[in-house]
CSV table of C-alpha atoms in Angstrom, one decimal:
chain,number,residue,atom,x,y,z
R,254,MET,CA,94.0,33.2,12.3
R,255,LEU,CA,91.1,32.2,14.8
R,256,ALA,CA,93.3,32.5,18.2
R,257,VAL,CA,93.3,37.0,16.8
R,258,LEU,CA,89.6,36.6,16.4
R,259,LEU,CA,89.1,34.7,19.1
R,260,LEU,CA,91.6,36.9,21.1
R,261,ALA,CA,90.1,40.6,19.9
R,262,VAL,CA,86.7,38.7,20.9
R,263,LEU,CA,87.3,37.9,24.7
R,264,PRO,CA,88.6,40.8,27.4
R,265,VAL,CA,92.1,41.1,27.4
R,266,HIS,CA,91.6,41.3,31.4
R,267,ALA,CA,88.8,39.7,32.9
R,268,ALA,CA,87.0,41.4,35.3
R,269,ASP,CA,87.5,40.4,39.2
R,270,TYR,CA,86.0,41.1,42.0
R,271,ARG,CA,88.0,41.9,45.5
R,272,ILE,CA,87.5,40.4,49.0
R,273,ASP,CA,86.7,42.9,51.3
R,274,PRO,CA,88.8,43.0,54.9
R,275,ALA,CA,86.1,44.9,56.6
R,276,ARG,CA,83.1,43.0,56.0
R,277,SER,CA,84.3,39.9,56.1
R,278,HIS,CA,85.0,37.0,58.3
R,279,ALA,CA,86.1,33.4,58.8
R,280,ALA,CA,84.9,31.8,62.2
R,281,PHE,CA,85.3,28.5,64.4
R,282,GLY,CA,84.3,26.2,66.4
R,283,VAL,CA,85.5,24.0,68.0
R,284,ARG,CA,85.0,21.2,71.4
R,285,LEU,CA,86.5,21.8,74.4
R,286,LEU,CA,86.6,18.8,77.0
R,287,TRP,CA,83.3,17.9,74.7
R,288,LEU,CA,81.4,20.1,77.0
R,289,THR,CA,81.3,23.2,75.4
R,290,GLN,CA,82.3,24.6,72.3
R,291,VAL,CA,85.1,27.5,72.2
R,292,THR,CA,84.9,30.0,69.0
R,293,GLY,CA,86.6,32.6,67.3
R,294,ARG,CA,86.8,34.4,65.0
R,295,PHE,CA,89.1,36.0,62.1
R,296,GLU,CA,88.4,39.3,61.4
R,297,GLN,CA,91.1,39.6,58.4
R,298,ILE,CA,90.5,38.2,55.1
R,299,ASN,CA,92.2,39.0,51.8
R,300,GLY,CA,91.9,38.0,48.1
R,301,ASP,CA,89.3,37.7,44.9
R,302,VAL,CA,87.3,35.9,43.2
R,303,THR,CA,88.4,36.0,39.7
R,304,LEU,CA,86.5,35.3,36.6
R,305,SER,CA,87.2,32.9,33.2
R,306,SER,CA,87.6,34.7,30.1
R,307,LEU,CA,83.9,33.4,29.7
R,308,HIS,CA,83.0,34.2,32.3
R,309,ASP,CA,81.3,30.7,33.4
R,310,THR,CA,83.2,29.7,36.0
R,311,ALA,CA,85.1,31.8,39.3
R,312,VAL,CA,88.1,30.8,40.7
R,313,VAL,CA,88.1,32.2,45.5
R,314,ASP,CA,92.2,33.0,46.6
R,315,ALA,CA,91.7,34.0,50.0
R,316,GLN,CA,93.9,34.2,52.4
R,317,ILE,CA,93.3,35.0,56.2
R,318,ALA,CA,95.6,36.3,58.6
R,319,VAL,CA,96.1,33.9,61.6
R,320,ASP,CA,97.0,37.3,64.2
R,321,SER,CA,93.5,39.0,63.4
R,322,ILE,CA,91.8,36.6,65.7
R,323,GLN,CA,89.3,37.7,68.1
R,324,MET,CA,88.7,35.7,71.0
R,325,SER,CA,86.5,35.3,74.5
R,326,SER,CA,89.1,35.6,76.4
R,327,ASP,CA,93.1,36.8,76.0
R,328,ARG,CA,94.0,33.5,77.5
R,329,PHE,CA,92.6,31.3,75.0
R,330,ARG,CA,93.6,33.9,72.0
R,331,ARG,CA,96.6,33.0,73.0
R,332,TRP,CA,97.0,29.6,73.3
R,333,VAL,CA,95.5,29.2,70.1
R,334,LEU,CA,97.9,31.6,68.7
R,335,ALA,CA,100.8,29.1,69.4
R,336,PRO,CA,103.3,26.3,68.3
R,337,GLU,CA,100.5,24.1,69.0
R,338,PHE,CA,98.2,25.2,67.1
R,339,PHE,CA,98.0,27.9,64.7
R,340,ASP,CA,102.2,28.5,65.3
R,341,VAL,CA,101.4,32.1,64.6
R,342,ALA,CA,105.2,33.3,64.2
R,343,HIS,CA,106.1,30.5,61.7
R,344,TYR,CA,102.3,30.3,60.0
R,345,PRO,CA,100.9,34.0,60.1
R,346,ALA,CA,97.9,33.2,57.2
R,347,ILE,CA,96.1,30.2,56.4
R,348,HIS,CA,95.9,29.7,52.3
R,349,PHE,CA,92.9,28.7,50.8
R,350,VAL,CA,92.4,27.9,46.7
R,351,SER,CA,89.1,26.9,45.1
R,352,ASP,CA,88.5,24.6,42.4
R,353,PRO,CA,87.2,27.0,39.2
R,354,ILE,CA,83.5,26.6,40.3
R,355,SER,CA,80.5,27.7,36.9
R,356,LEU,CA,78.7,30.7,38.2
R,357,ALA,CA,76.0,29.2,38.2
R,358,LYS,CA,77.0,27.2,41.3
R,359,LEU,CA,77.8,30.3,43.0
R,360,GLU,CA,74.1,31.2,42.8
R,361,LYS,CA,72.7,28.0,43.8
R,362,GLY,CA,75.4,26.8,46.3
R,363,GLY,CA,76.9,23.5,46.2
R,364,GLU,CA,79.9,21.7,47.2
R,365,LEU,CA,83.1,24.0,46.9
R,366,GLY,CA,86.0,21.6,46.5
R,367,GLY,CA,89.9,23.1,46.5
R,368,THR,CA,92.8,23.4,48.7
R,369,LEU,CA,93.3,24.7,52.0
R,370,THR,CA,97.3,26.0,53.3
R,371,LEU,CA,97.6,25.8,57.1
R,372,ARG,CA,100.7,25.9,59.7
R,373,GLY,CA,102.8,24.8,56.0
R,374,VAL,CA,100.8,21.9,55.0
R,375,THR,CA,98.0,22.1,51.8
R,376,ARG,CA,95.6,19.5,52.2
R,377,PRO,CA,92.3,18.8,49.7
R,378,ALA,CA,90.1,20.6,51.8
R,379,HIS,CA,85.4,20.4,50.4
R,380,PHE,CA,83.6,23.0,51.5
R,381,GLU,CA,79.6,24.0,50.9
R,382,LEU,CA,79.1,26.8,49.3
R,383,LEU,CA,75.6,28.4,50.5
R,384,PRO,CA,73.0,29.1,47.7
R,385,SER,CA,74.2,33.4,46.9
R,386,SER,CA,72.1,36.0,45.2
R,387,CYS,CA,75.5,36.4,43.3
R,388,PRO,CA,75.4,37.2,40.1
R,389,LEU,CA,79.0,37.3,39.4
R,390,SER,CA,78.6,37.3,35.2
R,391,ALA,CA,77.2,41.3,36.0
R,392,PRO,CA,79.2,43.2,37.9
R,393,GLN,CA,78.2,43.9,41.7
R,394,ASP,CA,79.0,43.7,44.9
R,395,CYS,CA,77.7,40.0,46.9
R,396,VAL,CA,78.7,38.3,49.7
R,397,ILE,CA,79.5,34.7,50.0
R,398,SER,CA,78.9,32.1,52.3
R,399,VAL,CA,80.4,29.0,53.2
R,400,ARG,CA,81.1,26.8,55.8
R,401,GLY,CA,82.1,23.3,56.6
R,402,THR,CA,84.2,20.7,59.1
R,403,ILE,CA,89.2,19.8,58.6
R,404,GLN,CA,90.6,17.9,60.9
R,405,ARG,CA,93.1,20.0,62.8
R,406,SER,CA,95.4,16.5,63.0
R,407,ASP,CA,95.5,16.3,59.4
R,408,PHE,CA,97.4,20.4,59.4
R,409,GLY,CA,100.0,18.9,62.2
R,410,MET,CA,97.4,20.7,65.6
R,411,ASN,CA,98.0,17.8,67.4
R,412,GLY,CA,98.2,19.1,71.1
R,413,HIS,CA,95.9,18.7,74.2
R,414,HIS,CA,94.3,16.1,71.7
R,415,THR,CA,92.5,14.3,74.8
R,416,ALA,CA,90.8,17.5,76.0
R,417,VAL,CA,90.2,19.1,72.5
R,418,SER,CA,87.8,17.9,69.7
R,419,ASP,CA,90.2,17.5,66.2
R,420,ARG,CA,87.2,18.5,64.3
R,421,VAL,CA,87.1,21.7,63.7
R,422,ASP,CA,83.5,23.7,62.5
R,423,LEU,CA,84.2,26.5,60.1
R,424,GLY,CA,82.3,29.1,58.4
R,425,MET,CA,83.6,32.4,56.2
R,426,SER,CA,81.7,35.6,55.1
R,427,ILE,CA,83.3,36.3,52.6
R,428,SER,CA,82.2,40.5,50.9
R,429,LEU,CA,82.5,41.3,47.7
R,430,ASP,CA,83.8,44.5,45.7
R,431,TYR,CA,83.6,44.3,42.0
R,432,ALA,CA,87.0,45.4,40.6
R,433,LYS,CA,88.3,46.5,36.8
R,434,ARG,CA,92.5,45.1,36.9
């Protein structure tokens, strides 16, 4: 009987936020020959942020279209899309699913853990969630920013290890639109 009463009080469908692909992007930087920083920007991120039924935690689920990458030269773009790096023909998306995170942490900032899938390899990932004036407990549009680093070799990107740094700096700016399911 208590379970029926709880179900009557809690919303049937939790409010969630959709990632706006037109206003969201992910960027990366990697050292080439330890002198130059090569950067790229992914222009298409899709997914959502889903609130728990109690609206006290949220889970981020984001997919980045690898072929949406923009770079300073077409030569670099072709190079990173090739099999030795992103291998877009076999792995068209990068996928991140966060661990549940408290809504307070979304506002204050802190560590954002989860799993990152890149080139078919899924690994734990830890990023820094930057402070945001984004109280998801009240419906509104907002922006979440994240930054961190990964080792490209962890995801099978071993090519050109003498010329290209293993460390990859990442940053994401995710614009969220409030939506009801």
